[in-house]
């Protein structure tokens, strides 16, 4: 099976998918214990349908001591009791499929919790089946080697183990691309092969239950000392070949941060977020966000951002993956401050107009549809640290606890936004001019206009890519303009046929003497059909 050639195609559904990322502990608490759960997600499926969502990615919901909010798994094949049971997952999958919503789970492939039975066995001094499931040196002292931390002192085994992220997340052993030390095993050694087989068994378990794919956590991290990422790509290609041979229409979405490599490795899509090659950074992050970036982003009302920085990175990657896989730029995630930070509803409308009309796989982070705030300074919860402020309970309505829980007396997983005027789904649904309705319109456009599908062509129409506004054509018949700045700009456009507005806010397209002119006011945007 290794190295088998395959025709890797993208399932058609992915090109018109609009994902919604659910942080399960904070979405909807159906049993009143203060923590969101799978039955809560099922209760809200009609809400997601109304918004137009057709795919979900759920953050890890497996058994865990929750020292990294579930990215520290102790049983990959069991739903954590606080979220429900495997049966509740099956019920959720079937209920989602009945509404044509796909479900992807989070696959934590690179490490486990240090409480995982594999690791407990691996820590034992006597050799056993799991001795090589993790990377162990023969040096029993805490150390750092080849940019990795090695921890010791918790077990009888005379050695130290490599960690992938936090100290309690030992790195699984998929081997080294170019082993150079005696403790480093090659990717074809028995231990690494057994780890790979164990990972595929986990995937098989959930695929057989009906999931539509996985978002793979830290996908590039599996093989160590692999400078040109040759061995890691081979490993994922093997998995992709197996996936295609056994399951139809399932997808693998990488947290790799290098679409060119991830797609070459067999992933259907990869994120350009806060890790790896920068993409989202140049659009959204800046001096007051977490993580912090020195320069102002393009989507900033001061109008001092430079789209060219994003464009160079995106265009490079986009050309290399075109026709083979997709780039994804989410509205936000559980790992950095929300896009709302430092932005008004009008600012977000411009940003979202861009994100939902750009040639990429859109992912809406829960609560971003109403512009939930990043709550700075919250005490860390479950290893969240600065990320905690983007993980607060969903704000459904004005009732106690924002409608997050069925019990008014529950202590929620995290405090709710204390602002009296905090945004809620109920208030925004009742207001046709709200951010929520704007997102709903954008999603509707995104899934109904074939010109907006992720793989449909892009042509920049603005003369330069470093200024405001940005104007581009999608497919044959759609023109989009966005002006995140608070200044008014007027630009001339190349000759086009008749144009009709689909969405317009402080934006005006006019035609005089054979010339097209676009005037975009502060935080203006427009989507036009041209024939
Ligand atoms: C996840 C984080 C997590 C880390 C370690 C990531 O990239 O998105 O939330 O802490 O992997 O698993």
Coordinates of C-alpha atoms and ligand atoms in Angstrom, one line a residue:
X1 CA 0.0 0.0 0.0
X2 CA 2.9 2.5 0.7
X3 CA 3.7 4.8 -2.2
X4 CA 0.7 3.6 -4.2
X5 CA -0.2 6.0 -6.9
X6 CA -3.6 7.4 -6.7
X7 CA -5.8 9.9 -8.5
X8 CA -6.5 12.4 -5.7
X9 CA -9.7 14.3 -6.3
X10 CA -11.6 16.7 -4.1
X11 CA -15.1 15.6 -3.3
X12 CA -17.5 18.1 -4.9
X13 CA -19.2 18.9 -1.6
X14 CA -16.0 20.5 -0.3
X15 CA -15.9 23.1 -3.0
X16 CA -19.2 24.6 -1.8
X17 CA -18.8 23.7 1.9
X18 CA -19.2 26.4 4.6
X19 CA -17.8 24.9 7.8
X20 CA -18.8 26.0 11.3
X21 CA -16.3 25.3 14.0
X22 CA -17.8 24.2 17.3
X23 CA -15.9 24.4 20.5
X24 CA -18.2 21.8 22.2
X25 CA -17.8 22.9 25.8
X26 CA -19.0 26.4 25.0
X27 CA -21.8 25.9 22.4
X28 CA -24.9 24.6 24.1
X29 CA -25.4 22.8 27.4
X30 CA -28.4 20.5 27.1
X31 CA -28.1 18.7 30.4
X32 CA -27.6 21.7 32.7
X33 CA -24.1 20.8 34.0
X34 CA -22.6 24.1 32.7
X35 CA -20.6 22.3 29.9
X36 CA -21.8 22.2 26.3
X37 CA -22.4 18.7 24.9
X38 CA -23.2 16.7 21.8
X39 CA -26.9 16.6 22.4
X40 CA -26.7 20.4 22.7
X41 CA -25.1 20.5 19.2
X42 CA -27.9 18.3 17.9
X43 CA -30.5 20.7 19.4
X44 CA -28.9 23.6 17.5
X45 CA -28.7 21.9 14.1
X46 CA -31.8 23.7 12.9
X47 CA -30.2 26.9 13.8
X48 CA -27.1 26.0 11.8
X49 CA -29.3 25.0 8.8
X50 CA -31.0 28.4 9.0
X51 CA -27.7 30.1 8.9
X52 CA -26.8 28.0 5.8
X53 CA -24.0 25.9 7.3
X54 CA -23.4 22.6 5.6
X55 CA -20.4 21.2 7.5
X56 CA -19.1 21.1 11.0
X57 CA -15.7 20.7 12.6
X58 CA -16.0 19.8 16.3
X59 CA -13.0 20.4 18.5
X60 CA -11.8 17.2 20.4
X61 CA -14.6 15.6 22.3
X62 CA -12.8 12.5 23.5
X63 CA -11.9 11.2 26.9
X64 CA -9.3 13.4 28.4
X65 CA -8.1 15.0 31.7
X66 CA -8.6 18.3 29.8
X67 CA -5.3 19.9 30.6
X68 CA -5.3 21.2 27.0
X69 CA -9.1 21.4 26.5
X70 CA -9.2 17.9 25.1
X71 CA -6.1 18.1 22.9
X72 CA -4.7 15.7 25.5
X73 CA -6.6 12.5 24.7
X74 CA -6.7 9.4 26.9
X75 CA -9.0 7.4 24.6
X76 CA -9.4 8.4 21.0
X77 CA -12.3 6.1 20.5
X78 CA -14.5 7.2 23.3
X79 CA -16.5 10.4 23.7
X80 CA -15.7 12.2 26.9
X81 CA -18.6 11.7 29.4
X82 CA -19.0 15.4 29.8
X83 CA -20.0 15.6 26.2
X84 CA -22.2 12.4 26.0
X85 CA -21.5 8.9 24.7
X86 CA -20.4 7.3 21.5
X87 CA -24.2 6.7 21.0
X88 CA -24.8 10.5 21.3
X89 CA -22.1 11.0 18.6
X90 CA -23.9 8.5 16.3
X91 CA -27.3 10.3 16.9
X92 CA -25.6 13.6 16.1
X93 CA -24.0 12.3 12.9
X94 CA -27.4 10.9 11.7
X95 CA -29.3 14.1 12.6
X96 CA -26.7 16.2 10.8
X97 CA -26.7 14.0 7.7
X98 CA -30.5 14.2 7.7
X99 CA -30.0 17.9 7.2
X100 CA -27.2 17.5 4.6
X101 CA -24.6 18.7 7.2
X102 CA -21.3 16.9 7.2
X103 CA -19.4 16.3 10.4
X104 CA -15.6 16.4 10.8
X105 CA -13.9 15.5 14.0
X106 CA -10.6 16.7 15.4
X107 CA -7.9 14.1 15.0
X108 CA -5.1 14.7 17.6
X109 CA -2.5 12.6 15.7
X110 CA 0.8 13.9 17.0
X111 CA 0.5 13.3 20.8
X112 CA -1.6 12.0 23.6
X113 CA -2.2 12.8 27.2
X114 CA 0.5 11.5 29.6
X115 CA -2.5 9.7 31.2
X116 CA -3.2 7.7 28.0
X117 CA -2.9 3.9 28.6
X118 CA -0.4 3.7 25.8
X119 CA 1.8 6.2 27.6
X120 CA 1.3 4.6 31.0
X121 CA 2.5 1.3 29.5
X122 CA 5.3 3.0 27.6
X123 CA 6.6 4.5 30.9
X124 CA 7.2 1.1 32.4
X125 CA 10.7 -0.1 32.8
X126 CA 10.1 -3.5 31.3
X127 CA 9.8 -3.7 27.6
X128 CA 6.2 -4.0 26.3
X129 CA 4.0 -3.5 23.2
X130 CA 4.0 0.3 23.9
X131 CA 7.7 0.9 24.7
X132 CA 8.3 2.5 21.2
X133 CA 4.9 4.2 20.9
X134 CA 6.5 7.4 22.1
X135 CA 10.0 8.9 21.5
X136 CA 12.2 8.0 24.5
X137 CA 15.9 8.8 24.9
X138 CA 18.1 6.7 27.2
X139 CA 19.0 9.8 29.1
X140 CA 16.9 10.0 32.3
X141 CA 17.3 13.8 32.7
X142 CA 15.1 16.7 31.5
X143 CA 16.8 18.0 28.4
X144 CA 16.4 19.8 25.1
X145 CA 17.6 18.2 21.9
X146 CA 17.1 19.3 18.3
X147 CA 14.5 22.0 19.3
X148 CA 12.4 19.5 21.2
X149 CA 11.9 19.3 25.0
X150 CA 12.4 15.9 26.7
X151 CA 10.8 15.4 30.1
X152 CA 11.7 12.9 32.8
X153 CA 11.2 12.2 36.5
X154 CA 7.6 10.8 36.5
X155 CA 8.3 7.2 35.9
X156 CA 10.6 4.2 36.4
X157 CA 11.8 4.0 32.9
X158 CA 15.3 5.3 32.7
X159 CA 14.9 7.8 29.9
X160 CA 13.1 11.1 29.0
X161 CA 10.2 11.5 26.5
X162 CA 9.8 14.0 23.8
X163 CA 6.8 16.4 24.1
X164 CA 4.9 17.8 21.2
X165 CA 3.2 20.8 22.9
X166 CA 2.7 21.0 26.6
X167 CA 4.8 18.8 29.0
X168 CA 1.8 16.5 29.5
X169 CA 1.5 15.8 25.8
X170 CA 4.2 13.2 24.9
X171 CA 5.0 13.0 21.2
X172 CA 3.8 9.8 19.5
X173 CA 6.7 8.0 17.7
X174 CA 6.2 8.1 13.9
X175 CA 9.9 7.9 13.5
X176 CA 12.6 10.3 12.1
X177 CA 13.0 11.1 8.5
X178 CA 16.8 11.2 8.9
X179 CA 17.6 9.5 12.1
X180 CA 20.9 10.8 13.5
X181 CA 21.0 9.7 17.2
X182 CA 20.7 6.3 18.7
X183 CA 17.3 7.0 20.2
X184 CA 15.9 8.1 16.9
X185 CA 14.1 5.4 14.9
X186 CA 13.5 5.4 11.2
X187 CA 9.9 5.8 9.9
X188 CA 9.9 2.1 8.8
X189 CA 11.0 0.7 12.1
X190 CA 8.4 -1.5 14.0
X191 CA 7.5 1.1 16.6
X192 CA 6.7 3.9 14.1
X193 CA 4.7 1.5 11.9
X194 CA 2.7 0.4 14.8
X195 CA 1.9 4.0 15.7
X196 CA 0.7 4.7 12.2
X197 CA -1.5 1.5 12.3
X198 CA -3.0 2.7 15.6
X199 CA -3.8 6.1 14.1
X200 CA -5.5 4.5 11.1
X201 CA -7.5 2.3 13.5
X202 CA -8.7 5.4 15.3
X203 CA -9.7 7.0 12.0
X204 CA -11.4 3.8 10.9
X205 CA -13.4 3.7 14.1
X206 CA -15.0 7.1 13.5
X207 CA -15.3 6.8 9.7
X208 CA -17.2 3.6 10.2
X209 CA -19.5 5.5 12.6
X210 CA -20.2 7.9 9.7
X211 CA -18.0 10.9 10.2
X212 CA -17.1 12.8 7.0
X213 CA -13.5 13.5 7.8
X214 CA -11.1 15.0 10.2
X215 CA -9.3 18.3 10.9
X216 CA -5.9 17.0 11.8
X217 CA -4.2 18.7 14.7
X218 CA -0.5 19.7 14.1
X219 CA -0.4 17.5 11.0
X220 CA 3.2 18.4 10.1
X221 CA 4.5 17.4 13.5
X222 CA 4.4 13.6 13.3
X223 CA 7.7 12.8 11.7
X224 CA 10.7 14.4 13.3
X225 CA 14.0 15.5 11.8
X226 CA 12.5 15.6 8.3
X227 CA 14.0 18.8 6.9
X228 CA 12.3 18.8 3.5
X229 CA 9.2 17.2 4.9
X230 CA 9.7 14.1 2.6
X231 CA 8.8 11.4 5.1
X232 CA 5.9 13.2 6.7
X233 CA 4.3 13.7 3.2
X234 CA 4.8 10.0 2.5
X235 CA 3.1 9.0 5.7
X236 CA 0.0 11.2 5.0
X237 CA -0.1 10.0 1.4
X238 CA -0.3 6.5 2.6
X239 CA -3.2 7.4 4.8
X240 CA -5.0 9.3 2.0
X241 CA -4.6 6.3 -0.4
X242 CA -6.1 4.1 2.3
X243 CA -8.9 6.6 2.9
X244 CA -9.8 6.9 -0.8
X245 CA -9.7 3.1 -1.2
X246 CA -12.1 2.5 1.6
X247 CA -14.3 5.5 2.1
X248 CA -16.2 7.7 -0.4
X249 CA -16.4 11.5 -0.1
X250 CA -14.4 11.8 3.2
X251 CA -11.9 14.6 3.7
X252 CA -8.7 15.4 5.5
X253 CA -8.2 19.0 6.6
X254 CA -4.7 19.9 7.9
X255 CA -3.5 22.1 10.6
X256 CA -0.2 22.3 8.7
X257 CA 0.2 25.9 7.8
X258 CA 1.8 25.2 4.5
X259 CA -0.9 24.3 1.9
X260 CA 1.6 23.5 -0.8
X261 CA 3.1 20.7 1.4
X262 CA -0.2 19.6 3.0
X263 CA -2.0 19.2 -0.3
X264 CA 1.0 17.4 -1.7
X265 CA 0.8 15.1 1.3
X266 CA -2.8 14.2 0.4
X267 CA -4.8 16.6 2.5
X268 CA -7.9 18.1 0.8
X269 CA -7.3 21.5 2.5
X270 CA -5.0 23.3 4.8
X271 CA -5.3 26.4 6.9
X272 CA -3.3 29.6 6.5
X273 CA -3.9 30.9 10.0
X274 CA -1.6 31.9 12.9
X275 CA 0.9 29.0 12.4
X276 CA 3.1 28.3 9.4
X277 CA 3.1 30.5 6.4
X278 CA 1.3 33.7 7.3
X279 CA -2.0 34.5 5.6
X280 CA -4.7 35.3 8.2
X281 CA -2.1 37.4 10.1
X282 CA -1.8 40.0 7.4
X283 CA -5.6 40.3 7.2
X284 CA -6.7 40.3 10.8
X285 CA -3.9 40.2 13.4
X286 CA -2.1 43.3 14.7
X287 CA -0.4 45.0 17.6
X288 CA -3.3 44.5 20.1
X289 CA -4.3 40.9 19.2
X290 CA -3.2 37.5 20.5
X291 CA -0.9 36.5 19.0
X292 CA 0.5 40.0 18.5
X293 CA 1.8 41.2 15.1
X294 CA 3.8 44.4 14.7
X295 CA 2.1 45.7 11.5
X296 CA -1.5 46.8 11.1
X297 CA -3.5 44.2 9.2
X298 CA -5.3 45.0 5.9
X299 CA -8.8 44.8 7.5
X300 CA -8.3 47.8 9.8
X301 CA -10.2 51.0 9.5
X302 CA -7.1 53.1 9.7
X303 CA -6.3 52.0 6.2
X304 CA -2.6 51.5 6.8
X305 CA -2.5 47.7 6.0
X306 CA -0.9 46.3 2.9
X307 CA -2.9 43.7 1.0
X308 CA 0.2 42.9 -1.0
X309 CA 1.8 41.1 2.0
X310 CA -1.2 38.7 2.1
X311 CA -1.4 38.5 -1.6
X312 CA 2.2 37.4 -2.1
X313 CA 1.8 34.6 0.4
X314 CA -1.7 33.5 -0.8
X315 CA -1.0 33.7 -4.5
X316 CA 2.2 31.6 -4.1
X317 CA 0.3 28.9 -2.3
X318 CA -2.9 29.2 -4.4
X319 CA -1.0 28.6 -7.6
X320 CA 0.7 25.6 -6.2
X321 CA -2.5 23.9 -4.9
X322 CA -4.9 24.9 -7.7
X323 CA -7.0 22.0 -8.9
X324 CA -5.6 19.7 -6.2
X325 CA -6.7 21.1 -2.9
X326 CA -8.0 24.1 -1.0
X327 CA -6.6 26.8 1.3
X328 CA -8.8 27.7 4.3
X329 CA -9.0 31.1 6.0
X330 CA -11.3 30.9 9.0
X331 CA -13.1 33.8 10.6
X332 CA -11.3 32.8 13.8
X333 CA -10.5 29.8 16.0
X334 CA -10.1 28.7 19.6
X335 CA -6.3 29.5 19.4
X336 CA -6.2 33.3 18.9
X337 CA -8.2 36.4 19.7
X338 CA -11.5 36.8 17.9
X339 CA -11.7 38.9 14.7
X340 CA -14.1 41.1 16.7
X341 CA -11.2 42.4 18.8
X342 CA -10.8 46.1 17.9
X343 CA -13.5 45.9 15.2
X344 CA -17.1 47.1 14.9
X345 CA -20.0 45.2 13.3
X346 CA -19.4 47.3 10.1
X347 CA -15.7 46.3 10.1
X348 CA -16.6 42.7 10.4
X349 CA -19.2 42.9 7.6
X350 CA -16.3 44.0 5.3
X351 CA -14.0 41.3 6.5
X352 CA -16.6 38.6 6.2
X353 CA -17.6 39.8 2.7
X354 CA -14.0 39.2 1.7
X355 CA -13.7 35.8 3.4
X356 CA -16.9 34.3 2.0
X357 CA -16.2 35.5 -1.5
X358 CA -12.5 34.7 -1.7
X359 CA -11.3 31.4 -3.3
X360 CA -10.9 29.5 -0.1
X361 CA -12.7 27.0 2.2
X362 CA -14.6 29.2 4.7
X363 CA -14.8 28.2 8.3
X364 CA -17.0 30.3 10.6
X365 CA -15.9 30.0 14.3
X366 CA -18.9 29.7 16.6
X367 CA -20.1 33.1 17.8
X368 CA -18.3 35.0 15.0
X369 CA -21.7 35.3 13.2
X370 CA -22.8 37.7 15.9
X371 CA -19.4 39.3 16.5
X372 CA -18.7 37.8 20.0
X373 CA -15.9 39.6 21.8
X374 CA -12.5 38.2 22.8
X375 CA -12.5 38.6 26.6
X376 CA -9.1 39.8 27.6
X377 CA -7.6 38.8 31.0
X378 CA -9.8 35.8 31.8
X379 CA -8.1 33.3 34.1
X380 CA -6.8 30.4 32.0
X381 CA -9.1 27.5 31.7
X382 CA -7.8 24.0 30.7
X383 CA -4.5 25.2 29.3
X384 CA -6.2 28.0 27.3
X385 CA -4.0 30.9 28.7
X386 CA -4.4 33.9 26.3
X387 CA -6.7 31.7 24.1
X388 CA -9.3 31.4 26.9
X389 CA -11.0 34.7 25.9
X390 CA -12.1 33.3 22.6
X391 CA -13.7 30.2 24.1
X392 CA -16.5 31.7 26.2
X393 CA -20.1 30.4 26.1
X394 CA -22.2 31.1 23.0
X395 CA -24.6 34.0 23.4
X396 CA -28.0 32.7 22.3
X397 CA -30.4 35.2 23.9
X398 CA -31.0 37.6 26.8
X399 CA -32.0 34.9 29.3
X400 CA -29.9 33.8 32.2
X401 CA -26.4 32.6 31.1
X402 CA -27.2 34.0 27.6
X403 CA -29.4 30.9 26.9
X404 CA -26.2 28.8 26.9
X405 CA -27.5 26.2 29.5
X406 CA -30.8 24.5 30.2
X407 CA -30.1 25.2 33.9
X408 CA -30.2 28.9 35.1
X409 CA -28.2 27.9 38.2
X410 CA -25.4 26.1 36.3
X411 CA -21.8 27.4 36.6
X412 CA -20.8 27.8 33.0
X413 CA -17.6 26.4 31.6
X414 CA -16.3 29.9 31.3
X415 CA -17.9 33.2 32.4
X416 CA -20.1 34.9 29.8
X417 CA -19.3 38.2 28.3
X418 CA -20.4 40.6 31.2
X419 CA -21.3 43.5 28.8
X420 CA -24.9 44.6 29.2
X421 CA -25.1 45.0 25.4
X422 CA -23.4 41.7 24.5
X423 CA -24.4 40.5 21.1
X424 CA -26.9 37.6 21.0
X425 CA -28.3 35.4 18.2
X426 CA -31.9 36.3 19.2
X427 CA -31.4 40.1 19.0
X428 CA -29.5 39.9 15.7
X429 CA -32.0 37.5 14.1
X430 CA -34.7 40.0 14.8
X431 CA -32.8 42.8 13.1
X432 CA -32.5 42.6 9.3
X433 CA -29.5 45.0 9.3
X434 CA -27.5 42.8 11.8
X435 CA -24.1 41.1 11.3
X436 CA -26.0 37.8 11.7
X437 CA -28.2 38.5 8.6
X438 CA -25.1 39.7 6.7
X439 CA -23.4 36.4 7.4
X440 CA -26.6 34.5 6.4
X441 CA -26.7 36.4 3.1
X442 CA -23.0 35.7 2.4
X443 CA -23.4 32.0 3.1
X444 CA -26.4 31.8 0.9
X445 CA -24.4 33.5 -1.9
X446 CA -21.4 31.3 -1.3
X447 CA -23.4 28.0 -1.6
X448 CA -25.7 29.1 -4.4
X449 CA -23.3 31.0 -6.8
X450 CA -21.1 28.5 -8.6
X451 CA -18.7 31.5 -9.3
X452 CA -18.0 31.6 -5.6
X453 CA -17.1 27.9 -5.1
X454 CA -13.7 27.5 -3.6
X455 CA -12.1 26.4 -6.8
X456 CA -13.6 29.0 -9.1
X457 CA -11.2 31.4 -10.7
X458 CA -10.0 34.7 -9.2
X459 CA -8.8 37.8 -11.0
X460 CA -7.7 41.0 -9.2
X461 CA -9.3 44.0 -10.8
X462 CA -7.9 46.8 -8.6
X463 CA -4.8 48.4 -10.2
X464 CA -2.6 47.7 -7.3
X465 CA -2.8 45.1 -4.6
X466 CA -1.3 47.3 -1.8
X467 CA -4.1 49.8 -1.4
X468 CA -7.8 50.3 -0.7
X469 CA -10.3 49.3 -2.0
X470 CA -9.7 45.7 -3.1
X471 CA -11.7 44.7 -6.2
X472 CA -11.8 41.3 -7.7
X473 CA -13.7 39.1 -10.1
X474 CA -14.8 35.5 -9.2
X475 CA -15.6 33.1 -12.0
X476 CA -17.2 34.6 -15.0
X477 CA -19.9 36.8 -13.5
X478 CA -19.2 38.2 -10.0
X479 CA -17.3 41.3 -9.0
X480 CA -16.5 42.0 -5.4
X481 CA -15.2 45.2 -3.8
X482 CA -14.2 45.7 -0.2
X483 CA -12.9 48.8 1.5
X484 CA -12.0 48.2 5.2
X485 CA -10.7 51.7 5.6
X486 CA -12.6 54.8 6.8
X487 CA -11.7 56.8 3.7
X488 CA -13.7 56.9 0.5
X489 CA -12.0 55.6 -2.6
X490 CA -12.9 55.8 -6.2
X491 CA -11.4 53.4 -8.8
X492 CA -11.8 52.8 -12.5
X493 CA -12.4 49.2 -13.6
X494 CA -11.8 47.4 -16.8
X495 CA -14.6 47.2 -19.3
X496 CA -17.4 44.9 -18.3
X497 CA -20.9 44.0 -19.4
X498 CA -24.0 45.1 -17.5
X499 CA -23.7 45.0 -13.8
X500 CA -26.3 44.5 -11.1
X501 CA -25.8 44.7 -7.3
X502 CA -26.3 41.6 -5.2
X503 CA -25.1 43.2 -2.0
X504 CA -24.1 46.8 -1.5
X505 CA -23.2 48.9 1.4
X506 CA -21.7 52.4 0.9
X507 CA -20.6 51.2 -2.5
X508 CA -21.6 52.5 -5.9
X509 CA -20.7 51.1 -9.3
X510 CA -21.4 53.5 -12.3
X511 CA -20.9 53.4 -16.0
X512 CA -20.2 56.4 -18.1
X513 CA -18.8 56.8 -21.6
X514 CA -17.6 53.2 -21.8
X515 CA -15.8 53.4 -18.4
X516 CA -16.7 51.7 -15.2
X517 CA -16.2 53.5 -11.9
X518 CA -16.5 52.2 -8.4
X519 CA -16.8 54.5 -5.5
X520 CA -16.5 52.8 -2.1
X521 CA -17.2 54.7 1.1
X522 CA -15.9 54.0 4.6
X523 CA -16.2 50.3 5.5
X524 CA -18.0 49.8 2.2
X525 CA -18.5 46.6 0.3
X526 CA -20.3 45.5 -2.9
X527 CA -21.0 42.3 -4.7
X528 CA -22.2 42.6 -8.3
X529 CA -23.2 40.2 -11.1
X530 CA -21.8 41.2 -14.5
X531 CA -23.0 40.0 -17.8
Ligands
LIG1 C1 -4.7 23.1 18.7 C2 -4.4 23.7 20.0 C3 -3.7 22.7 20.9 C4 -2.4 22.2 20.2 C5 -1.9 21.0 20.9 C6 -3.2 23.0 18.2 O1 -2.8 23.5 17.2 O2 -5.4 23.9 17.8 O3 -5.6 24.2 20.6 O4 -3.4 23.3 22.1 O5 -2.6 21.9 18.9 O6 -2.6 19.9 20.6

